[in-house]
């Protein structure tokens, strides 16, 4: 379906982590050092990282070793929820790419979620129950 | 109560003594006779489908047949009037026919209907003929309109005759316990109708010697018209109304759980029972009493070994409490009977497969021994004369090598009661005549066929008992349960209505079928 005909996204609750990546200048381009996959116009069944195979969010599929993303502790399989305040959960692949590769921005602040975060939170909640 | 006690009467041990069989047959016949009467506590009435030997192929017999034929020893002893020998079914049916005079009841309904319709068909002709005979001289002649009426009368009568013959003149296939309501209604209607016409005719025409002949002819024509309409009503009520499916009947056989689903229309319970029985004979595999689910050796280990002592003084409902305690204890005890069952079943299956393989090979080899002689072939050369055989002799010639394998296989699958040596030879002869392959010959033995396959063509019919909590002439409705009982098994029928279908519509433009490849892009940023 084209982007404008996609059904509306469902409300999402997730534990997120802030990651700040400084773009690296390589010749004429500013690169971040990772690859993304996914989008509302893509096939969610092919996503190896998502738990729910109908999840059409943007996922990190590759990290260039030694690149800015690796330095900032971004990991393969992370789902990107926001980029510099822009929502990434209901966007097309191309829109996501555009938000990440704005020439004017040198820093991108990502909100990402990963499974291990949830478990860490659960674990910490279990160990230290709130009074 | 499990079926074991019932089977003890039929004695699964193969007995070659004729005296014990004599006793058994007498007991069987007595039991069947007592079930013929429809006097029961709850409303169980008898459906009798025409013609049935009391000891037909469906009742239990175990393996008491003389199945030594594979070993080429045949024992033929003197048969008394009450004993049954496999090769002598004709004598048995003759016996039974003279002992149970059930034939008359079967034909009362059709004969009555036939008389009534004959009377109804003759009436218009009588209306026309009587004035001519009695007071011809004073009748006013009527010209062309009368002739037109004559022709139309003749053709309508012809149509009535032909359609009555086509629709209603059939041998009855079942006798129902209660009156067939629609048919009775129609016969009463016809009778009243014709009687009232005769009444008016007698009062208005015969008495005053009516002279207007045209009026009489028109009167007769109106009678024929009305008869045509009554026949239309009969057609709709008896033949058409129940064609549109409205209910789904689930039929389950009580002994082995074989079940089928059928769609029927609006019928009374008794008619639905006949309908189900029609389908039973060709859809259900034959009832084999020799095939039981769990062998007794496994089941019998359950309840032994517990003795219950009651410690408190209360004596109220002691027995139920005791038995319940025993059942609970037996269930909790760890027993391995399921293990035994599993292994025994696997062993049985292996044995069946082995025997089947031997049988198939034996039959294939046997079939290679003969070939069909074509007319243009030279019948025999002087050096190697070949004996030309007819199918029966050819069958007998090739039966010997496969007989033993066949007998062993039938015994393993517990089918030996259904196939006698004579029947196998006949089937072999049939297959040879029709150029069938060995596989086609074996099809009859490798899987149990429908009950129809094993029926002897005697005119006796089958005795079934319809057991129902509602009057059997009431129509079937949702949630109704009735059962059809035979000597040793019964069919339980449950009625559910077919769901109402709400059919919607969706139009698809044929040009709207378009496809794209799935996207899985990966972009590096």
XYZ file of C-alpha atoms in Angstrom:
656
model
C 0.000 0.000 0.000
C 1.288 3.515 -0.607
C 2.267 5.490 2.407
C -0.842 7.570 2.561
C -3.082 4.507 2.569
C -1.376 2.704 5.415
C -3.494 2.036 8.451
C -2.732 4.199 11.465
C -0.101 2.989 13.866
C -1.081 1.507 17.183
C 0.019 3.192 20.429
C 3.347 1.869 21.539
C 4.848 1.677 24.975
C 8.553 0.946 25.176
C 11.587 1.466 27.282
C 13.899 3.708 25.305
C 17.462 4.776 25.494
C 18.913 8.026 24.219
C 21.876 7.713 21.883
C 23.715 10.665 20.480
C 25.773 10.150 17.361
C 28.191 12.624 15.937
C 28.272 12.483 12.181
C 31.591 11.808 10.540
C 32.624 13.732 7.520
C 33.774 11.636 4.653
C 34.498 13.722 1.647
C 31.280 15.444 0.750
C 29.028 13.294 2.895
C 28.204 13.072 6.521
C 27.890 9.466 7.509
C 26.615 7.812 10.636
C 28.057 4.363 10.119
C 25.049 2.085 10.230
C 22.331 0.727 7.926
C 18.618 0.770 8.457
C 15.892 -1.537 7.276
C 12.138 -1.489 7.557
C 9.452 1.071 7.004
C 5.756 1.121 6.446
C 6.199 0.472 2.756
C 8.413 -2.546 3.310
C 7.661 -6.185 4.050
C 7.771 -6.645 7.812
C 7.973 -10.418 7.598
C 11.544 -10.252 6.372
C 12.832 -8.377 9.363
C 15.086 -10.684 11.331
C 15.311 -8.398 14.349
C 11.708 -7.668 15.171
C 9.830 -9.753 17.673
C 6.450 -9.077 16.155
C 6.607 -9.842 12.455
C 4.038 -7.204 11.688
C 6.201 -4.458 13.133
C 6.965 -1.953 10.404
C 9.375 0.172 12.348
C 12.924 1.163 11.425
C 15.589 -1.234 12.622
C 19.343 -1.081 12.663
C 20.574 -3.843 10.404
C 24.338 -3.264 10.258
C 26.907 -1.294 12.129
C 30.128 -0.242 10.420
C 32.917 -1.288 12.759
C 34.713 1.716 14.121
C 32.075 4.112 12.880
C 30.294 6.818 14.848
C 27.316 4.570 15.552
C 29.469 1.902 17.120
C 31.230 4.494 19.180
C 27.898 5.748 20.460
C 26.890 2.242 21.490
C 24.231 1.639 18.865
C 23.682 -2.059 18.316
C 22.399 -4.221 15.540
C 18.728 -4.954 16.011
C 17.850 -1.729 17.753
C 14.576 -0.211 16.778
C 14.738 3.522 16.182
C 11.753 5.272 17.702
C 12.711 8.925 17.173
C 15.396 10.864 15.330
C 15.902 14.372 16.580
C 12.300 14.454 17.739
C 10.905 13.093 14.498
C 8.874 9.929 14.880
C 10.319 6.835 13.213
C 7.678 4.266 14.034
C 5.291 5.068 11.189
C 7.466 6.291 8.361
C 8.450 4.976 5.000
C 11.959 3.760 4.387
C 12.832 6.789 2.346
C 11.450 9.247 4.896
C 13.575 7.601 7.560
C 16.651 7.842 5.418
C 15.974 11.499 4.812
C 15.568 12.279 8.483
C 18.883 10.668 9.245
C 20.883 12.216 6.454
C 20.034 15.877 6.760
C 23.061 17.770 5.538
C 22.548 20.618 7.984
C 22.649 18.460 11.103
C 25.896 17.266 12.557
C 24.447 15.452 15.509
C 21.554 13.074 15.607
C 19.858 12.180 18.822
C 18.115 8.847 18.604
C 15.645 7.205 20.892
C 16.085 3.472 20.454
C 14.574 0.483 22.082
C 15.914 -3.006 22.412
C 14.772 -6.121 24.139
C 17.606 -6.159 26.629
C 16.483 -2.786 27.926
C 13.094 -4.104 28.867
C 14.607 -7.019 30.632
C 17.045 -4.841 32.487
C 14.222 -2.678 33.730
C 12.215 -5.681 34.785
C 15.190 -7.116 36.546
C 15.901 -3.915 38.381
C 12.288 -3.564 39.373
C 12.319 -7.080 40.688
C 15.473 -6.620 42.730
C 14.484 -3.316 44.247
C 10.769 -3.256 44.760
C 9.382 0.181 45.162
C 8.236 1.208 48.592
C -22.465 -53.521 30.562
C -20.003 -54.289 27.902
C -20.784 -56.479 24.962
C -18.910 -59.469 26.153
C -21.810 -61.148 27.839
C -23.884 -60.800 24.731
C -21.192 -62.330 22.622
C -20.835 -65.300 24.889
C -24.151 -66.435 23.575
C -22.765 -66.411 20.064
C -19.619 -68.253 21.090
C -16.596 -67.005 19.303
C -14.876 -70.319 19.480
C -15.336 -71.946 16.144
C -17.453 -74.951 16.734
C -17.837 -77.695 14.271
C -20.564 -79.521 16.064
C -23.927 -79.007 14.563
C -25.868 -79.475 17.773
C -24.581 -76.363 19.480
C -25.307 -74.358 16.386
C -28.816 -75.717 16.369
C -29.374 -74.412 19.881
C -27.936 -71.084 19.005
C -30.100 -70.700 15.933
C -33.209 -71.547 17.834
C -32.351 -69.020 20.476
C -31.642 -66.371 17.870
C -34.921 -66.892 16.161
C -36.824 -66.738 19.379
C -35.125 -63.535 20.343
C -35.845 -61.911 16.997
C -39.458 -62.941 17.153
C -39.935 -61.345 20.503
C -38.585 -58.124 19.185
C -41.041 -58.053 16.328
C -43.895 -56.900 18.489
C -44.062 -53.243 19.210
C -45.131 -53.423 22.802
C -42.529 -51.628 24.815
C -42.430 -49.308 27.734
C -41.161 -46.291 25.864
C -42.447 -45.602 22.427
C -40.404 -48.028 20.411
C -42.117 -49.077 17.252
C -41.000 -51.286 14.511
C -39.883 -50.286 11.136
C -39.786 -53.174 8.837
C -37.987 -52.896 5.579
C -39.235 -55.592 3.283
C -37.770 -59.050 3.470
C -35.235 -60.250 5.936
C -33.910 -63.570 7.058
C -33.862 -63.696 10.810
C -30.310 -64.843 10.695
C -28.995 -62.561 8.028
C -25.434 -61.560 7.402
C -25.527 -58.660 9.817
C -26.196 -60.433 13.048
C -23.256 -61.623 15.035
C -21.863 -64.938 14.260
C -18.250 -64.736 15.179
C -16.104 -67.232 13.456
C -18.341 -70.171 13.810
C -18.388 -70.703 10.095
C -16.736 -73.720 8.728
C -13.576 -72.048 7.434
C -11.428 -75.021 6.856
C -11.744 -74.704 3.156
C -8.223 -73.429 2.806
C -6.888 -76.740 3.983
C -8.913 -78.763 1.472
C -10.998 -80.544 4.019
C -14.668 -79.896 3.806
C -17.061 -81.263 6.329
C -20.604 -81.678 5.177
C -22.859 -83.255 7.720
C -26.559 -83.725 7.665
C -28.382 -80.465 8.144
C -31.579 -80.371 10.068
C -34.329 -77.894 9.524
C -33.010 -75.482 12.135
C -29.332 -75.427 11.433
C -27.555 -73.101 9.107
C -24.896 -74.188 6.705
C -23.041 -71.766 4.538
C -23.784 -73.418 1.256
C -27.465 -73.801 1.828
C -28.974 -70.360 2.127
C -31.853 -71.098 -0.198
C -33.181 -73.732 2.108
C -32.938 -71.349 5.019
C -34.880 -68.608 3.314
C -37.568 -71.037 2.353
C -37.742 -72.097 5.957
C -38.119 -68.591 7.215
C -40.651 -67.578 4.661
C -43.157 -70.082 5.771
C -42.596 -69.424 9.429
C -43.179 -65.649 9.545
C -46.261 -64.450 7.702
C -45.346 -60.795 7.430
C -46.172 -60.330 3.795
C -49.775 -59.207 4.038
C -49.210 -56.110 6.104
C -46.769 -54.780 3.605
C -49.283 -54.514 0.810
C -52.362 -53.160 2.520
C -51.463 -49.529 1.985
C -50.616 -49.706 -1.698
C -53.593 -51.941 -2.474
C -55.937 -49.528 -0.785
C -54.424 -46.615 -2.619
C -54.643 -48.495 -5.880
C -58.308 -49.276 -5.406
C -59.089 -45.709 -4.531
C -57.306 -44.289 -7.523
C -58.917 -46.809 -9.843
C -62.296 -45.820 -8.468
C -61.451 -42.162 -8.934
C -60.368 -42.685 -12.514
C -63.413 -44.711 -13.450
C -65.837 -42.184 -11.997
C -65.782 -39.594 -14.812
C -66.293 -42.311 -17.365
C -69.162 -43.653 -15.325
C -70.675 -40.175 -15.161
C -70.590 -40.016 -18.919
C -71.752 -43.509 -19.644
C -74.604 -43.897 -17.198
C -77.025 -41.371 -18.742
C -76.347 -42.837 -22.172
C -77.152 -46.281 -20.940
C -80.147 -45.434 -18.817
C -82.122 -42.768 -20.617
C -80.555 -42.280 -23.976
C -83.717 -41.410 -25.797
C -84.578 -38.367 -23.754
C -81.077 -36.874 -23.769
C -80.550 -33.635 -25.615
C -77.847 -34.043 -28.173
C -74.940 -31.758 -27.789
C -72.644 -30.982 -30.691
C -69.223 -29.442 -31.015
C -68.655 -28.176 -27.472
C -69.230 -31.688 -26.160
C -66.736 -33.141 -28.530
C -64.143 -30.646 -27.384
C -64.905 -31.659 -23.850
C -64.615 -35.328 -24.731
C -61.164 -34.845 -26.164
C -59.923 -32.798 -23.250
C -61.409 -35.294 -20.828
C -59.701 -38.164 -22.557
C -56.325 -36.481 -22.518
C -56.596 -35.389 -18.938
C -57.456 -38.903 -17.918
C -54.500 -40.177 -19.887
C -52.211 -37.700 -18.177
C -53.591 -38.701 -14.794
C -53.041 -42.327 -15.579
C -49.493 -41.914 -16.777
C -48.431 -39.667 -13.955
C -50.004 -41.925 -11.368
C -48.117 -44.805 -12.832
C -44.868 -42.849 -12.886
C -45.095 -41.417 -9.422
C -47.064 -43.690 -7.205
C -47.009 -47.135 -8.669
C -43.865 -48.390 -7.040
C -43.307 -51.338 -4.792
C -43.133 -50.063 -1.235
C -39.676 -50.088 0.195
C -40.523 -49.800 3.817
C -43.414 -50.325 6.164
C -43.707 -47.556 8.676
C -44.867 -48.043 12.227
C -47.490 -45.341 12.214
C -49.621 -44.036 9.393
C -47.886 -42.023 6.783
C -49.773 -38.845 7.507
C -49.620 -37.154 4.143
C -50.566 -40.211 2.238
C -53.523 -40.893 4.489
C -54.583 -37.313 4.212
C -54.510 -37.459 0.451
C -56.374 -40.712 0.267
C -59.079 -39.360 2.567
C -59.270 -36.239 0.457
C -59.671 -38.174 -2.750
C -62.258 -40.405 -1.206
C -64.315 -37.541 0.172
C -64.036 -35.714 -3.061
C -65.169 -38.525 -5.262
C -67.882 -39.490 -2.809
C -69.300 -35.991 -2.762
C -69.271 -35.878 -6.534
C -71.157 -39.139 -6.633
C -73.590 -37.797 -4.088
C -74.355 -34.747 -6.121
C -74.496 -36.805 -9.252
C -76.982 -39.200 -7.715
C -79.209 -36.444 -6.398
C -79.075 -34.022 -9.287
C -78.624 -36.252 -12.311
C -79.742 -39.790 -11.708
C -82.862 -39.003 -9.729
C -84.486 -36.424 -11.949
C -82.998 -37.934 -15.082
C -81.309 -34.789 -16.166
C -81.550 -34.173 -19.858
C -78.893 -31.590 -20.422
C -76.055 -33.858 -21.482
C -73.628 -31.029 -21.931
C -73.973 -30.125 -18.294
C -73.189 -33.695 -17.338
C -70.082 -33.717 -19.496
C -68.932 -30.468 -17.964
C -69.543 -31.946 -14.532
C -67.342 -34.906 -15.355
C -64.677 -32.605 -16.779
C -64.630 -30.560 -13.586
C -64.104 -33.743 -11.613
C -61.112 -34.643 -13.727
C -59.697 -31.145 -13.296
C -60.028 -31.434 -9.565
C -58.349 -34.838 -9.615
C -55.437 -33.350 -11.486
C -55.086 -30.709 -8.833
C -55.223 -33.280 -6.092
C -52.463 -35.132 -7.831
C -50.464 -31.948 -7.953
C -50.992 -31.621 -4.216
C -49.881 -35.200 -3.740
C -46.781 -34.576 -5.791
C -45.841 -31.575 -3.730
C -46.545 -33.154 -0.361
C -45.059 -36.546 -0.969
C -42.212 -35.908 -3.352
C -41.167 -32.310 -3.441
C -41.494 -30.841 0.005
C -38.742 -32.850 1.567
C -36.226 -32.188 -1.168
C -35.009 -28.849 0.016
C -32.456 -29.501 2.771
C -33.272 -28.007 6.142
C -31.665 -30.249 8.743
C -28.392 -32.024 9.192
C -28.628 -35.514 10.627
C -25.656 -37.028 12.362
C -25.816 -40.799 12.327
C -23.501 -42.663 14.675
C -23.262 -46.404 14.990
C -23.240 -47.376 18.596
C -20.727 -50.190 18.473
C -17.798 -48.666 16.672
C -18.562 -44.989 16.325
C -18.730 -44.916 12.541
C -20.556 -41.711 11.725
C -21.875 -39.780 8.776
C -23.671 -36.520 8.229
C -26.659 -36.172 5.945
C -28.742 -33.232 4.825
C -32.479 -33.775 4.729
C -35.548 -31.639 4.316
C -38.674 -31.517 6.396
C -39.703 -35.064 7.145
C -41.527 -36.879 9.864
C -39.396 -38.967 12.175
C -40.373 -42.236 10.605
C -39.730 -41.038 7.093
C -36.399 -39.619 8.176
C -35.576 -42.995 9.691
C -36.287 -44.754 6.404
C -34.199 -42.165 4.601
C -31.283 -42.747 6.949
C -31.537 -46.500 6.590
C -31.457 -46.199 2.816
C -28.183 -44.365 3.100
C -26.880 -46.651 5.822
C -26.753 -49.667 3.573
C -24.525 -48.070 1.026
C -22.483 -45.594 3.042
C -21.544 -47.341 6.236
C -18.947 -50.058 6.268
C -20.326 -53.369 7.302
C -20.718 -54.012 10.996
C -18.134 -56.508 12.087
C -18.742 -57.771 15.594
C -15.364 -59.456 15.667
C -13.530 -56.151 15.735
C -13.452 -54.882 19.285
C -11.583 -51.881 20.511
C -9.717 -53.134 23.504
C -8.981 -56.783 23.940
C -10.384 -58.154 27.112
C -6.983 -59.115 28.446
C -6.039 -55.488 28.799
C -9.269 -54.279 30.297
C -9.629 -56.971 32.885
C -6.620 -55.870 34.863
C -8.264 -52.734 36.018
C -10.534 -53.391 38.916
C -8.882 -56.244 40.655
C -6.796 -56.005 43.738
C -8.715 -53.549 45.883
C -10.763 -54.325 48.881
C -12.563 -51.525 50.628
C -13.133 -51.446 54.354
C -15.340 -48.767 55.852
C -14.094 -47.481 59.166
C -16.958 -45.294 60.275
C -20.289 -46.604 61.359
C -22.547 -44.823 58.843
C -24.214 -47.269 56.499
C -25.869 -44.790 54.177
C -24.832 -44.981 50.519
C -22.070 -47.328 51.314
C -22.051 -49.168 48.029
C -21.730 -46.127 45.813
C -19.069 -44.720 48.058
C -17.170 -47.974 47.896
C -17.317 -48.282 44.143
C -16.331 -44.696 43.718
C -13.386 -45.183 45.980
C -12.345 -48.231 44.024
C -12.568 -46.390 40.722
C -10.562 -43.493 42.057
C -7.935 -45.795 43.462
C -7.712 -47.760 40.258
C -7.313 -44.568 38.266
C -4.558 -43.328 40.480
C -2.671 -46.546 40.421
C -0.039 -46.404 37.804
C -0.896 -49.035 35.245
C 0.669 -49.705 31.911
C -2.324 -51.000 30.055
C -2.006 -48.203 27.535
C 1.461 -49.470 26.839
C 0.226 -52.946 26.174
C -2.533 -51.623 23.996
C -0.066 -49.648 21.924
C 2.254 -52.555 21.365
C -0.512 -54.966 20.669
C -1.996 -52.637 18.103
C 1.374 -52.167 16.428
C 1.880 -55.897 16.349
C -1.541 -56.464 14.854
C -0.925 -53.903 12.165
C 2.379 -55.480 11.278
C 0.765 -58.863 11.028
C -1.988 -57.574 8.800
C 0.514 -55.939 6.495
C 2.553 -59.084 6.228
C -0.422 -61.208 5.391
C -1.670 -58.658 2.930
C 1.655 -58.694 1.126
C 1.546 -62.471 0.858
C -2.000 -62.357 -0.392
C -1.297 -59.765 -3.042
C 1.689 -61.694 -4.349
C -0.222 -64.949 -4.396
C -3.127 -63.417 -6.293
C -0.873 -61.727 -8.799
C 0.894 -64.984 -9.494
C -2.343 -66.860 -9.770
C -3.690 -64.456 -12.320
C -0.702 -64.993 -14.562
C -1.663 -68.602 -15.061
C -4.637 -67.934 -17.276
C -5.262 -65.733 -20.177
C -8.257 -64.958 -22.282
C -8.646 -66.839 -25.509
C -9.532 -64.594 -28.394
C -11.783 -65.887 -31.110
C -9.327 -65.471 -33.906
C -6.534 -67.290 -32.131
C -5.899 -70.809 -33.065
C -7.582 -72.758 -30.375
C -4.994 -75.435 -30.118
C -2.114 -76.733 -32.053
C -1.922 -80.462 -32.422
C 1.327 -80.658 -30.516
C 0.188 -78.719 -27.386
C -3.506 -79.111 -26.927
C -4.900 -76.572 -24.500
C -8.052 -77.162 -22.656
C -10.560 -74.402 -23.160
C -12.346 -73.501 -19.938
C -15.338 -71.439 -19.075
C -14.968 -68.771 -16.360
C -16.093 -71.019 -13.560
C -13.523 -73.680 -14.325
C -10.831 -71.078 -14.828
C -11.649 -69.615 -11.437
C -11.472 -72.993 -9.795
C -8.180 -73.697 -11.497
C -6.429 -70.634 -10.163
C -8.121 -70.543 -6.803
C -6.022 -73.259 -5.226
C -2.684 -71.418 -4.980
C -4.216 -68.320 -3.435
C -6.686 -70.020 -1.134
C -4.394 -70.373 1.811
C -3.069 -66.842 1.701
C -6.611 -65.543 1.352
C -7.864 -67.521 4.276
C -5.026 -66.367 6.505
C -5.576 -62.770 5.565
C -9.293 -62.909 6.160
C -8.754 -64.484 9.496
C -6.291 -61.831 10.570
C -8.619 -59.015 9.619
C -11.547 -60.870 11.156
C -13.473 -60.864 7.945
C -13.802 -64.568 7.479
C -17.433 -64.504 8.530
C -18.350 -62.409 5.533
C -16.680 -64.402 2.807
C -17.280 -68.054 2.217
C -15.286 -70.069 -0.239
C -18.200 -70.132 -2.605
C -18.524 -66.372 -2.565
C -14.823 -65.934 -3.236
C -14.986 -68.331 -6.165
C -17.981 -66.499 -7.564
C -16.212 -63.195 -7.237
C -13.115 -64.611 -8.906
C -15.190 -65.904 -11.763
C -16.828 -62.501 -12.091
C -13.473 -60.733 -12.191
C -12.051 -63.103 -14.752
C -15.057 -62.648 -16.977
C -14.704 -58.890 -16.911
C -10.970 -58.774 -17.438
C -10.200 -57.353 -14.069
C -6.710 -57.114 -12.682
C -5.705 -58.790 -9.443
C -5.936 -55.471 -7.687
C -9.540 -55.093 -8.752
C -10.254 -58.595 -7.518
C -8.724 -57.823 -4.156
C -10.528 -54.547 -3.657
C -13.376 -56.387 -2.106
C -11.279 -57.990 0.564
C -8.725 -55.373 1.451
C -11.210 -52.932 2.887
C -14.569 -53.606 4.433
C -17.208 -52.465 2.037
C -20.679 -51.090 2.695
C -23.281 -53.387 4.090
C -24.967 -53.598 0.715
C -22.102 -55.614 -0.594
C -22.755 -58.467 1.742
C -26.507 -58.749 1.417
C -27.982 -61.847 -0.061
C -30.728 -61.109 -2.461
C -33.527 -62.608 -0.475
C -36.852 -60.869 -0.459
C -37.100 -60.876 3.275
C -36.058 -57.383 4.220
C -34.455 -56.081 7.347
C -36.029 -55.625 10.702
C -35.249 -52.346 12.425
C -36.788 -50.811 15.513
C -37.274 -47.087 15.772
C -36.798 -45.864 19.317
C -37.940 -42.343 19.937
C -39.194 -40.179 22.747
C -41.526 -38.248 20.492
C -44.407 -39.589 18.439
C -42.924 -40.843 15.237
C -45.277 -38.969 12.962
C -44.160 -35.580 14.236
C -41.693 -33.688 12.106
C -38.029 -33.552 12.872
C -36.833 -30.453 14.598
C -33.735 -29.127 16.208
C -32.287 -31.143 19.042
C -34.272 -34.263 18.340
C -32.593 -37.590 19.002
C -33.899 -40.952 17.913
C -32.235 -44.268 17.386
C -32.668 -47.182 15.081
C -31.997 -50.445 16.723
C -31.112 -53.783 15.356
C -30.347 -56.976 17.177
C -26.886 -56.106 18.321
C -26.150 -52.535 17.405
C -28.019 -49.316 16.939
C -27.745 -46.101 15.010
C -28.202 -42.935 17.012
C -29.437 -40.008 14.965
C -29.153 -36.395 16.117
C -30.888 -33.552 14.332
C -29.422 -30.087 13.958
C -30.829 -27.395 11.712
C -28.748 -26.127 8.853
C -27.487 -22.604 9.465
C -29.164 -19.691 7.852
C -26.883 -18.303 5.178
C -26.502 -14.634 4.718
C -24.939 -14.203 1.339
C -23.357 -10.876 0.565
C -21.951 -9.549 -2.634
C -18.610 -8.148 -3.544
C -17.748 -7.032 -7.014
C -14.158 -7.344 -8.140
C -13.081 -5.473 -11.210
C -11.081 -7.928 -13.299
C -8.585 -5.158 -14.015
C -7.923 -4.675 -10.328
C -5.617 -7.666 -9.969
C -2.194 -6.094 -9.731
C 0.975 -7.191 -7.973
C 4.258 -5.720 -6.839
C 7.412 -7.240 -5.523
C 7.986 -7.168 -1.822
C 10.395 -4.499 -0.683
C 13.203 -5.169 1.682
C 15.583 -2.306 1.305
C 18.542 -1.682 3.444
C 20.090 1.742 3.293
C 23.272 2.794 4.873
C 23.367 6.207 6.422
